[in-house]
């Protein structure tokens, strides 16, 4: 094959509001979850992973460069897993070709964002196209990182736990696309956090073994919540959606608290954010915003576009962050936030030291994987 095959894609991150926590028995290597999960895909403007792949016959072995640093593929079992699956599901003449992969993330360095979801999704989408493989992108991405499967699609996305031992029915599907409920906005308050003592990978398995809440969560809580939140999204009922999202986030914190030994990802700042959002909603008389926390300190928030200027003003009144530390997808929206005058009754909602966020990020609901033109490749053409 004289002309190398070249593919470039970008993939977004996603934020789950019904959480994935725990792998089912026998599903550790294939990353098969104990329950379904539900997420919102973010726009690729504030955060994205971009991956270029070139397949060629004259490379000795597969190579991966991430953010300018060469990765040791041989010592990364999950990348091995993805490459093995691709070669088992592609035309015979492509299987022997080696992949030269270059990937980069545009996340602000201090953001503390998990790039594995967008990273493995971009890698998988690029490999599927380059190798002309007959494998579902979300299923392949899952082999790299569970949550990566949800980044394959835009809008609101369900990751189905599946039943089969081989994981072929454990994949993501789009529930509604990004145009269905465009008023929903996602923000992330990046809070000062130390490195996690317990990785989410080991934490979730520990919870599965020891938290008394897990059996009921798997058997009844999540299935009921999935049904309720589908209805809230279909009706575009933000008040109900917010209530369910916060409840599931609280449950995950409680599962961690009842795990032995106890796990705690939230910090004092995280708990202050929960109190603040609850106090703001109570004063409003309905849910204007919702919080959700992953296995970390950062607070992800959902609100509607019409409420965002007031929400930002209220957050700044309690966590006085400079405008320079705000990374917004939409410049016009940031301008509206700057001009908004917060009514005095929303100023002292909680008693907590006034300190800034590391940064505040904003994104609308975004689209999934996008295949880019070769002119945007991260890999220059050979002379």
mmCIF file of C-alpha atoms in Angstrom:
data_model
loop_
_atom_site.group_PDB
_atom_site.id
_atom_site.type_symbol
_atom_site.label_atom_id
_atom_site.label_comp_id
_atom_site.label_asym_id
_atom_site.label_seq_id
_atom_site.Cartn_x
_atom_site.Cartn_y
_atom_site.Cartn_z
ATOM 1 C CA UNK A 1 0.000 0.000 0.000
ATOM 2 C CA UNK A 2 1.929 3.040 -1.241
ATOM 3 C CA UNK A 3 -0.259 5.885 0.082
ATOM 4 C CA UNK A 4 -0.541 5.858 3.861
ATOM 5 C CA UNK A 5 -4.066 5.950 5.295
ATOM 6 C CA UNK A 6 -4.605 9.167 7.284
ATOM 7 C CA UNK A 7 -7.450 10.030 9.679
ATOM 8 C CA UNK A 8 -7.955 12.914 12.134
ATOM 9 C CA UNK A 9 -10.822 13.187 14.634
ATOM 10 C CA UNK A 10 -11.795 15.173 17.683
ATOM 11 C CA UNK A 11 -13.889 13.945 20.577
ATOM 12 C CA UNK A 12 -15.531 15.731 23.522
ATOM 13 C CA UNK A 13 -15.682 14.985 27.226
ATOM 14 C CA UNK A 14 -18.972 14.070 28.878
ATOM 15 C CA UNK A 15 -20.364 14.532 32.375
ATOM 16 C CA UNK A 16 -22.496 11.753 33.855
ATOM 17 C CA UNK A 17 -25.512 12.711 35.950
ATOM 18 C CA UNK A 18 -26.485 9.074 36.595
ATOM 19 C CA UNK A 19 -23.154 7.636 37.654
ATOM 20 C CA UNK A 20 -21.144 4.602 36.608
ATOM 21 C CA UNK A 21 -19.637 3.123 39.762
ATOM 22 C CA UNK A 22 -18.457 -0.471 39.727
ATOM 23 C CA UNK A 23 -17.719 -3.194 37.186
ATOM 24 C CA UNK A 24 -19.773 -6.366 37.092
ATOM 25 C CA UNK A 25 -18.194 -9.713 37.850
ATOM 26 C CA UNK A 26 -15.921 -10.907 35.071
ATOM 27 C CA UNK A 27 -16.097 -7.470 33.470
ATOM 28 C CA UNK A 28 -12.914 -5.939 34.885
ATOM 29 C CA UNK A 29 -10.791 -6.218 31.743
ATOM 30 C CA UNK A 30 -13.632 -5.455 29.325
ATOM 31 C CA UNK A 31 -14.909 -2.636 31.601
ATOM 32 C CA UNK A 32 -18.487 -3.874 31.934
ATOM 33 C CA UNK A 33 -20.463 -1.772 34.435
ATOM 34 C CA UNK A 34 -22.899 -2.941 37.088
ATOM 35 C CA UNK A 35 -25.503 -0.379 35.996
ATOM 36 C CA UNK A 36 -26.539 1.865 33.106
ATOM 37 C CA UNK A 37 -25.362 5.476 33.203
ATOM 38 C CA UNK A 38 -26.515 8.731 31.594
ATOM 39 C CA UNK A 39 -24.467 11.740 30.530
ATOM 40 C CA UNK A 40 -24.361 15.114 28.788
ATOM 41 C CA UNK A 41 -21.759 15.659 26.085
ATOM 42 C CA UNK A 42 -19.878 18.960 26.265
ATOM 43 C CA UNK A 43 -18.844 21.179 23.380
ATOM 44 C CA UNK A 44 -15.336 20.535 21.996
ATOM 45 C CA UNK A 45 -14.497 24.251 22.106
ATOM 46 C CA UNK A 46 -13.533 24.434 25.786
ATOM 47 C CA UNK A 47 -12.220 20.858 25.957
ATOM 48 C CA UNK A 48 -11.464 18.234 23.399
ATOM 49 C CA UNK A 49 -9.031 15.518 22.467
ATOM 50 C CA UNK A 50 -7.761 15.537 18.911
ATOM 51 C CA UNK A 51 -6.141 12.435 17.468
ATOM 52 C CA UNK A 52 -4.457 11.775 14.134
ATOM 53 C CA UNK A 53 -3.602 8.295 12.902
ATOM 54 C CA UNK A 54 -1.442 7.306 9.951
ATOM 55 C CA UNK A 55 -1.294 3.635 8.955
ATOM 56 C CA UNK A 56 1.849 2.571 7.147
ATOM 57 C CA UNK A 57 3.633 -0.619 6.220
ATOM 58 C CA UNK A 58 7.166 0.542 7.026
ATOM 59 C CA UNK A 59 6.830 1.180 10.771
ATOM 60 C CA UNK A 60 8.390 -1.423 13.089
ATOM 61 C CA UNK A 61 5.654 -1.070 15.727
ATOM 62 C CA UNK A 62 2.646 1.027 16.719
ATOM 63 C CA UNK A 63 3.619 4.419 18.133
ATOM 64 C CA UNK A 64 1.623 6.864 20.264
ATOM 65 C CA UNK A 65 2.575 10.450 21.061
ATOM 66 C CA UNK A 66 0.386 12.194 23.642
ATOM 67 C CA UNK A 67 0.750 15.954 24.157
ATOM 68 C CA UNK A 68 4.241 15.792 22.636
ATOM 69 C CA UNK A 69 5.479 12.878 24.765
ATOM 70 C CA UNK A 70 5.981 9.360 23.435
ATOM 71 C CA UNK A 71 3.871 6.823 25.360
ATOM 72 C CA UNK A 72 4.993 3.323 26.143
ATOM 73 C CA UNK A 73 2.188 1.379 24.424
ATOM 74 C CA UNK A 74 3.658 -1.948 25.561
ATOM 75 C CA UNK A 75 3.107 -0.964 29.200
ATOM 76 C CA UNK A 76 -0.437 0.355 28.701
ATOM 77 C CA UNK A 77 -2.756 -2.684 28.727
ATOM 78 C CA UNK A 78 -5.846 -0.653 27.810
ATOM 79 C CA UNK A 79 -4.283 0.721 24.621
ATOM 80 C CA UNK A 80 -3.117 -2.826 23.818
ATOM 81 C CA UNK A 81 -6.715 -3.964 24.306
ATOM 82 C CA UNK A 82 -8.040 -1.322 21.865
ATOM 83 C CA UNK A 83 -5.430 -2.159 19.191
ATOM 84 C CA UNK A 84 -5.989 -5.907 19.565
ATOM 85 C CA UNK A 85 -9.761 -5.486 19.152
ATOM 86 C CA UNK A 86 -9.306 -3.282 16.056
ATOM 87 C CA UNK A 87 -7.023 -5.804 14.338
ATOM 88 C CA UNK A 88 -9.439 -8.646 15.096
ATOM 89 C CA UNK A 89 -12.256 -6.751 13.352
ATOM 90 C CA UNK A 90 -10.695 -5.246 10.248
ATOM 91 C CA UNK A 91 -9.984 -6.401 6.649
ATOM 92 C CA UNK A 92 -7.065 -8.870 6.499
ATOM 93 C CA UNK A 93 -4.866 -6.566 4.388
ATOM 94 C CA UNK A 94 -5.021 -3.757 6.971
ATOM 95 C CA UNK A 95 -4.353 -5.805 10.105
ATOM 96 C CA UNK A 96 -0.525 -5.975 9.632
ATOM 97 C CA UNK A 97 -0.196 -2.187 9.132
ATOM 98 C CA UNK A 98 1.274 -0.237 12.037
ATOM 99 C CA UNK A 99 -0.422 2.821 13.494
ATOM 100 C CA UNK A 100 1.444 6.063 14.101
ATOM 101 C CA UNK A 101 -0.800 7.999 16.504
ATOM 102 C CA UNK A 102 -0.511 11.597 17.670
ATOM 103 C CA UNK A 103 -2.980 12.926 20.218
ATOM 104 C CA UNK A 104 -3.395 16.180 22.132
ATOM 105 C CA UNK A 105 -5.821 17.634 24.669
ATOM 106 C CA UNK A 106 -6.618 21.343 24.858
ATOM 107 C CA UNK A 107 -7.710 21.307 28.508
ATOM 108 C CA UNK A 108 -6.362 24.125 30.683
ATOM 109 C CA UNK A 109 -3.549 22.450 32.628
ATOM 110 C CA UNK A 110 -4.952 23.398 36.022
ATOM 111 C CA UNK A 111 -8.446 22.160 35.170
ATOM 112 C CA UNK A 112 -7.933 18.715 36.661
ATOM 113 C CA UNK A 113 -10.266 17.306 33.997
ATOM 114 C CA UNK A 114 -10.324 13.619 33.233
ATOM 115 C CA UNK A 115 -9.107 13.476 29.652
ATOM 116 C CA UNK A 116 -9.430 9.689 29.399
ATOM 117 C CA UNK A 117 -13.039 9.877 28.110
ATOM 118 C CA UNK A 118 -12.315 12.209 25.189
ATOM 119 C CA UNK A 119 -8.851 10.709 24.642
ATOM 120 C CA UNK A 120 -9.879 7.078 24.264
ATOM 121 C CA UNK A 121 -12.966 8.066 22.283
ATOM 122 C CA UNK A 122 -10.903 10.086 19.769
ATOM 123 C CA UNK A 123 -8.347 7.267 19.531
ATOM 124 C CA UNK A 124 -11.039 4.639 18.942
ATOM 125 C CA UNK A 125 -12.929 6.687 16.344
ATOM 126 C CA UNK A 126 -9.710 7.364 14.427
ATOM 127 C CA UNK A 127 -8.639 3.702 14.500
ATOM 128 C CA UNK A 128 -12.071 2.403 13.417
ATOM 129 C CA UNK A 129 -11.976 4.609 10.330
ATOM 130 C CA UNK A 130 -8.290 4.068 9.521
ATOM 131 C CA UNK A 131 -8.522 0.279 9.822
ATOM 132 C CA UNK A 132 -11.993 0.194 8.212
ATOM 133 C CA UNK A 133 -13.042 -1.935 11.198
ATOM 134 C CA UNK A 134 -16.489 -3.402 11.809
ATOM 135 C CA UNK A 135 -16.621 -2.476 15.471
ATOM 136 C CA UNK A 136 -18.814 0.063 17.249
ATOM 137 C CA UNK A 137 -16.768 3.166 18.215
ATOM 138 C CA UNK A 138 -18.379 3.412 21.669
ATOM 139 C CA UNK A 139 -17.712 -0.267 22.379
ATOM 140 C CA UNK A 140 -14.053 0.080 21.385
ATOM 141 C CA UNK A 141 -13.638 3.295 23.407
ATOM 142 C CA UNK A 142 -15.027 1.490 26.466
ATOM 143 C CA UNK A 143 -12.035 -0.878 26.400
ATOM 144 C CA UNK A 144 -9.811 2.140 27.034
ATOM 145 C CA UNK A 145 -11.951 3.941 29.593
ATOM 146 C CA UNK A 146 -15.531 3.149 30.590
ATOM 147 C CA UNK A 147 -16.848 6.689 30.356
ATOM 148 C CA UNK A 148 -15.163 7.160 26.946
ATOM 149 C CA UNK A 149 -17.958 5.194 25.280
ATOM 150 C CA UNK A 150 -20.419 8.025 26.049
ATOM 151 C CA UNK A 151 -18.265 10.616 24.225
ATOM 152 C CA UNK A 152 -19.009 8.985 20.855
ATOM 153 C CA UNK A 153 -22.343 10.819 20.651
ATOM 154 C CA UNK A 154 -23.604 14.335 21.223
ATOM 155 C CA UNK A 155 -26.486 15.471 23.402
ATOM 156 C CA UNK A 156 -27.774 13.204 26.167
ATOM 157 C CA UNK A 157 -26.243 9.721 26.026
ATOM 158 C CA UNK A 158 -26.986 6.374 27.696
ATOM 159 C CA UNK A 159 -24.290 3.776 28.361
ATOM 160 C CA UNK A 160 -26.092 0.421 28.472
ATOM 161 C CA UNK A 161 -24.545 -2.042 30.908
ATOM 162 C CA UNK A 162 -25.503 -4.963 28.683
ATOM 163 C CA UNK A 163 -25.916 -8.567 29.745
ATOM 164 C CA UNK A 164 -23.465 -10.522 27.598
ATOM 165 C CA UNK A 165 -20.162 -11.710 29.035
ATOM 166 C CA UNK A 166 -18.264 -10.656 25.885
ATOM 167 C CA UNK A 167 -19.477 -7.045 26.212
ATOM 168 C CA UNK A 168 -20.881 -6.820 22.672
ATOM 169 C CA UNK A 169 -24.140 -5.310 23.976
ATOM 170 C CA UNK A 170 -22.367 -2.953 26.386
ATOM 171 C CA UNK A 171 -22.293 0.263 24.394
ATOM 172 C CA UNK A 172 -23.552 3.817 24.274
ATOM 173 C CA UNK A 173 -26.546 5.183 22.357
ATOM 174 C CA UNK A 174 -27.780 8.719 21.906
ATOM 175 C CA UNK A 175 -31.004 9.444 23.806
ATOM 176 C CA UNK A 176 -31.583 12.912 22.297
ATOM 177 C CA UNK A 177 -29.150 14.992 20.264
ATOM 178 C CA UNK A 178 -27.602 18.341 21.185
ATOM 179 C CA UNK A 179 -30.383 20.277 19.407
ATOM 180 C CA UNK A 180 -33.181 18.768 21.539
ATOM 181 C CA UNK A 181 -32.608 20.826 24.694
ATOM 182 C CA UNK A 182 -30.015 23.462 23.732
ATOM 183 C CA UNK A 183 -30.934 25.721 26.685
ATOM 184 C CA UNK A 184 -29.066 23.402 29.073
ATOM 185 C CA UNK A 185 -25.619 24.705 30.019
ATOM 186 C CA UNK A 186 -22.819 22.919 31.819
ATOM 187 C CA UNK A 187 -20.305 24.647 34.065
ATOM 188 C CA UNK A 188 -17.371 23.362 36.040
ATOM 189 C CA UNK A 189 -15.991 25.102 39.098
ATOM 190 C CA UNK A 190 -12.415 23.895 39.361
ATOM 191 C CA UNK A 191 -11.682 23.728 43.082
ATOM 192 C CA UNK A 192 -8.340 23.439 44.766
ATOM 193 C CA UNK A 193 -7.820 19.741 45.164
ATOM 194 C CA UNK A 194 -4.944 17.457 46.100
ATOM 195 C CA UNK A 195 -4.106 14.349 44.159
ATOM 196 C CA UNK A 196 -6.654 11.618 44.866
ATOM 197 C CA UNK A 197 -5.558 9.007 47.422
ATOM 198 C CA UNK A 198 -7.758 6.371 45.824
ATOM 199 C CA UNK A 199 -8.145 6.105 42.052
ATOM 200 C CA UNK A 200 -11.736 5.808 40.854
ATOM 201 C CA UNK A 201 -10.851 2.434 39.281
ATOM 202 C CA UNK A 202 -9.913 0.848 42.609
ATOM 203 C CA UNK A 203 -12.439 2.923 44.607
ATOM 204 C CA UNK A 204 -15.448 1.658 42.705
ATOM 205 C CA UNK A 205 -14.459 -1.983 43.099
ATOM 206 C CA UNK A 206 -13.911 -1.438 46.832
ATOM 207 C CA UNK A 207 -17.416 0.092 47.078
ATOM 208 C CA UNK A 208 -18.878 -2.854 45.219
ATOM 209 C CA UNK A 209 -17.360 -5.236 47.771
ATOM 210 C CA UNK A 210 -18.069 -3.282 50.956
ATOM 211 C CA UNK A 211 -20.746 -0.550 50.679
ATOM 212 C CA UNK A 212 -24.148 -1.767 51.923
ATOM 213 C CA UNK A 213 -25.796 0.662 49.481
ATOM 214 C CA UNK A 214 -24.505 -0.972 46.300
ATOM 215 C CA UNK A 215 -26.878 -3.970 45.913
ATOM 216 C CA UNK A 216 -29.988 -1.777 46.079
ATOM 217 C CA UNK A 217 -28.386 0.897 43.895
ATOM 218 C CA UNK A 218 -27.747 -1.681 41.177
ATOM 219 C CA UNK A 219 -31.057 -3.563 41.500
ATOM 220 C CA UNK A 220 -33.597 -0.762 41.891
ATOM 221 C CA UNK A 221 -32.288 2.773 42.488
ATOM 222 C CA UNK A 222 -30.521 3.300 39.148
ATOM 223 C CA UNK A 223 -33.179 1.628 36.945
ATOM 224 C CA UNK A 224 -35.894 3.795 38.550
ATOM 225 C CA UNK A 225 -33.755 6.912 38.240
ATOM 226 C CA UNK A 226 -32.950 6.194 34.588
ATOM 227 C CA UNK A 227 -36.674 5.969 33.799
ATOM 228 C CA UNK A 228 -37.477 9.168 35.722
ATOM 229 C CA UNK A 229 -34.679 11.197 34.148
ATOM 230 C CA UNK A 230 -35.620 10.049 30.619
ATOM 231 C CA UNK A 231 -39.062 11.472 31.217
ATOM 232 C CA UNK A 232 -37.645 14.745 32.615
ATOM 233 C CA UNK A 233 -35.398 15.169 29.552
ATOM 234 C CA UNK A 234 -38.199 14.342 27.111
ATOM 235 C CA UNK A 235 -40.410 16.955 28.798
ATOM 236 C CA UNK A 236 -37.495 19.383 29.137
ATOM 237 C CA UNK A 237 -38.390 19.605 32.824
ATOM 238 C CA UNK A 238 -35.287 21.178 34.342
ATOM 239 C CA UNK A 239 -36.596 21.186 37.916
ATOM 240 C CA UNK A 240 -37.079 17.391 37.866
ATOM 241 C CA UNK A 241 -33.838 16.775 35.939
ATOM 242 C CA UNK A 242 -31.858 18.820 38.490
ATOM 243 C CA UNK A 243 -33.391 16.993 41.466
ATOM 244 C CA UNK A 244 -32.478 13.575 40.029
ATOM 245 C CA UNK A 245 -28.922 14.673 39.109
ATOM 246 C CA UNK A 246 -28.242 16.012 42.620
ATOM 247 C CA UNK A 247 -29.728 12.922 44.272
ATOM 248 C CA UNK A 248 -27.495 10.607 42.246
ATOM 249 C CA UNK A 249 -24.440 12.717 43.040
ATOM 250 C CA UNK A 250 -25.322 12.650 46.757
ATOM 251 C CA UNK A 251 -25.745 8.878 46.558
ATOM 252 C CA UNK A 252 -22.284 8.429 45.063
ATOM 253 C CA UNK A 253 -20.781 10.465 47.943
ATOM 254 C CA UNK A 254 -22.723 8.311 50.411
ATOM 255 C CA UNK A 255 -21.608 5.084 48.702
ATOM 256 C CA UNK A 256 -18.003 6.283 49.087
ATOM 257 C CA UNK A 257 -18.635 7.216 52.744
ATOM 258 C CA UNK A 258 -20.002 3.720 53.481
ATOM 259 C CA UNK A 259 -17.159 1.963 51.659
ATOM 260 C CA UNK A 260 -14.531 0.263 53.811
ATOM 261 C CA UNK A 261 -12.038 1.799 54.154
ATOM 262 C CA UNK A 262 -13.992 5.031 53.673
ATOM 263 C CA UNK A 263 -13.334 6.969 50.428
ATOM 264 C CA UNK A 264 -13.661 10.724 50.180
ATOM 265 C CA UNK A 265 -13.158 12.635 46.949
ATOM 266 C CA UNK A 266 -15.048 15.791 47.967
ATOM 267 C CA UNK A 267 -13.258 18.592 49.839
ATOM 268 C CA UNK A 268 -14.560 21.332 52.169
ATOM 269 C CA UNK A 269 -14.945 23.526 49.075
ATOM 270 C CA UNK A 270 -17.005 20.798 47.393
ATOM 271 C CA UNK A 271 -19.383 20.615 50.367
ATOM 272 C CA UNK A 272 -19.624 24.417 50.452
ATOM 273 C CA UNK A 273 -20.705 24.361 46.791
ATOM 274 C CA UNK A 274 -23.432 21.811 47.594
ATOM 275 C CA UNK A 275 -24.744 23.994 50.445
ATOM 276 C CA UNK A 276 -24.601 27.107 48.256
ATOM 277 C CA UNK A 277 -26.526 25.562 45.344
ATOM 278 C CA UNK A 278 -29.129 24.072 47.694
ATOM 279 C CA UNK A 279 -29.553 27.468 49.433
ATOM 280 C CA UNK A 280 -29.885 29.301 46.106
ATOM 281 C CA UNK A 281 -32.505 26.849 44.811
ATOM 282 C CA UNK A 282 -34.418 27.056 48.118
ATOM 283 C CA UNK A 283 -34.528 30.863 47.920
ATOM 284 C CA UNK A 284 -35.747 30.634 44.322
ATOM 285 C CA UNK A 285 -38.439 28.112 45.246
ATOM 286 C CA UNK A 286 -37.364 25.648 42.520
ATOM 287 C CA UNK A 287 -34.197 24.162 41.059
ATOM 288 C CA UNK A 288 -32.460 26.826 38.984
ATOM 289 C CA UNK A 289 -29.261 24.812 39.019
ATOM 290 C CA UNK A 290 -27.942 21.360 39.846
ATOM 291 C CA UNK A 291 -24.563 20.046 40.997
ATOM 292 C CA UNK A 292 -22.907 16.759 40.239
ATOM 293 C CA UNK A 293 -19.516 15.445 41.386
ATOM 294 C CA UNK A 294 -17.417 12.729 39.826
ATOM 295 C CA UNK A 295 -14.659 10.973 41.765
ATOM 296 C CA UNK A 296 -12.969 14.289 42.511
ATOM 297 C CA UNK A 297 -13.378 17.703 44.150
ATOM 298 C CA UNK A 298 -14.544 19.722 41.121
ATOM 299 C CA UNK A 299 -18.183 20.814 41.023
ATOM 300 C CA UNK A 300 -20.011 20.337 37.719
ATOM 301 C CA UNK A 301 -23.203 22.343 37.416
ATOM 302 C CA UNK A 302 -26.205 22.387 35.110
ATOM 303 C CA UNK A 303 -28.454 25.384 34.548
ATOM 304 C CA UNK A 304 -30.520 26.939 31.745
ATOM 305 C CA UNK A 305 -29.083 29.655 29.526
ATOM 306 C CA UNK A 306 -31.598 32.275 30.697
ATOM 307 C CA UNK A 307 -30.479 31.767 34.311
ATOM 308 C CA UNK A 308 -26.739 31.556 33.676
ATOM 309 C CA UNK A 309 -25.837 35.275 34.175
ATOM 310 C CA UNK A 310 -27.544 35.287 37.582
ATOM 311 C CA UNK A 311 -25.994 31.935 38.513
ATOM 312 C CA UNK A 312 -22.483 33.176 37.632
ATOM 313 C CA UNK A 313 -23.037 36.417 39.595
ATOM 314 C CA UNK A 314 -24.247 34.390 42.601
ATOM 315 C CA UNK A 315 -21.233 32.059 42.405
ATOM 316 C CA UNK A 316 -18.823 35.018 42.170
ATOM 317 C CA UNK A 317 -20.449 36.643 45.216
ATOM 318 C CA UNK A 318 -19.413 33.588 47.267
ATOM 319 C CA UNK A 319 -16.274 32.451 45.395
ATOM 320 C CA UNK A 320 -14.906 35.762 43.997
ATOM 321 C CA UNK A 321 -13.185 34.545 40.835
ATOM 322 C CA UNK A 322 -11.704 36.986 38.299
ATOM 323 C CA UNK A 323 -13.171 37.178 34.795
ATOM 324 C CA UNK A 324 -9.748 36.123 33.465
ATOM 325 C CA UNK A 325 -10.231 32.754 35.180
ATOM 326 C CA UNK A 326 -13.481 32.118 33.319
ATOM 327 C CA UNK A 327 -13.294 30.042 30.165
ATOM 328 C CA UNK A 328 -16.564 30.366 28.299
ATOM 329 C CA UNK A 329 -17.610 28.700 25.064
ATOM 330 C CA UNK A 330 -19.807 31.707 24.335
ATOM 331 C CA UNK A 331 -18.245 35.195 24.550
ATOM 332 C CA UNK A 332 -21.653 36.932 24.353
ATOM 333 C CA UNK A 333 -22.848 34.948 27.354
ATOM 334 C CA UNK A 334 -19.758 35.933 29.352
ATOM 335 C CA UNK A 335 -20.520 39.552 28.475
ATOM 336 C CA UNK A 336 -24.084 39.159 29.810
ATOM 337 C CA UNK A 337 -22.624 37.720 33.021
ATOM 338 C CA UNK A 338 -20.306 40.725 33.451
ATOM 339 C CA UNK A 339 -23.262 43.118 33.181
ATOM 340 C CA UNK A 340 -25.596 41.265 35.533
ATOM 341 C CA UNK A 341 -26.353 43.007 38.857
ATOM 342 C CA UNK A 342 -27.054 40.440 41.565
ATOM 343 C CA UNK A 343 -29.952 41.270 43.934
ATOM 344 C CA UNK A 344 -28.674 41.692 47.515
ATOM 345 C CA UNK A 345 -30.743 38.759 48.838
ATOM 346 C CA UNK A 346 -28.514 36.296 46.926
ATOM 347 C CA UNK A 347 -25.212 37.593 48.305
ATOM 348 C CA UNK A 348 -24.683 35.907 51.693
ATOM 349 C CA UNK A 349 -26.349 32.526 51.174
ATOM 350 C CA UNK A 350 -23.744 30.526 53.089
ATOM 351 C CA UNK A 351 -21.173 31.337 55.714
ATOM 352 C CA UNK A 352 -17.883 30.293 54.140
ATOM 353 C CA UNK A 353 -14.505 31.970 53.547
ATOM 354 C CA UNK A 354 -14.543 33.925 50.294
ATOM 355 C CA UNK A 355 -11.922 32.376 48.045
ATOM 356 C CA UNK A 356 -11.782 32.121 44.263
ATOM 357 C CA UNK A 357 -12.206 29.050 42.082
ATOM 358 C CA UNK A 358 -9.095 27.966 40.200
ATOM 359 C CA UNK A 359 -11.274 28.566 37.147
ATOM 360 C CA UNK A 360 -14.888 28.475 36.009
ATOM 361 C CA UNK A 361 -15.638 26.768 32.707
ATOM 362 C CA UNK A 362 -18.833 26.917 30.641
ATOM 363 C CA UNK A 363 -20.110 24.777 27.794
ATOM 364 C CA UNK A 364 -23.385 24.193 25.991
ATOM 365 C CA UNK A 365 -24.518 20.650 25.199
ATOM 366 C CA UNK A 366 -22.190 19.523 22.408
ATOM 367 C CA UNK A 367 -21.853 17.032 19.581
ATOM 368 C CA UNK A 368 -20.011 13.731 19.613
ATOM 369 C CA UNK A 369 -17.042 12.581 17.523
ATOM 370 C CA UNK A 370 -16.191 14.734 14.501
ATOM 371 C CA UNK A 371 -13.994 13.547 11.639
ATOM 372 C CA UNK A 372 -11.753 16.407 10.504
ATOM 373 C CA UNK A 373 -10.163 17.257 7.192
ATOM 374 C CA UNK A 374 -6.597 16.046 6.663
ATOM 375 C CA UNK A 375 -5.444 19.693 6.636
ATOM 376 C CA UNK A 376 -6.059 19.602 10.421
ATOM 377 C CA UNK A 377 -3.878 16.535 10.962
ATOM 378 C CA UNK A 378 -1.357 16.575 13.807
ATOM 379 C CA UNK A 379 0.964 14.479 11.639
ATOM 380 C CA UNK A 380 2.836 16.301 8.849
ATOM 381 C CA UNK A 381 3.036 14.664 5.414
ATOM 382 C CA UNK A 382 6.375 13.045 4.650
ATOM 383 C CA UNK A 383 8.410 14.949 2.107
#
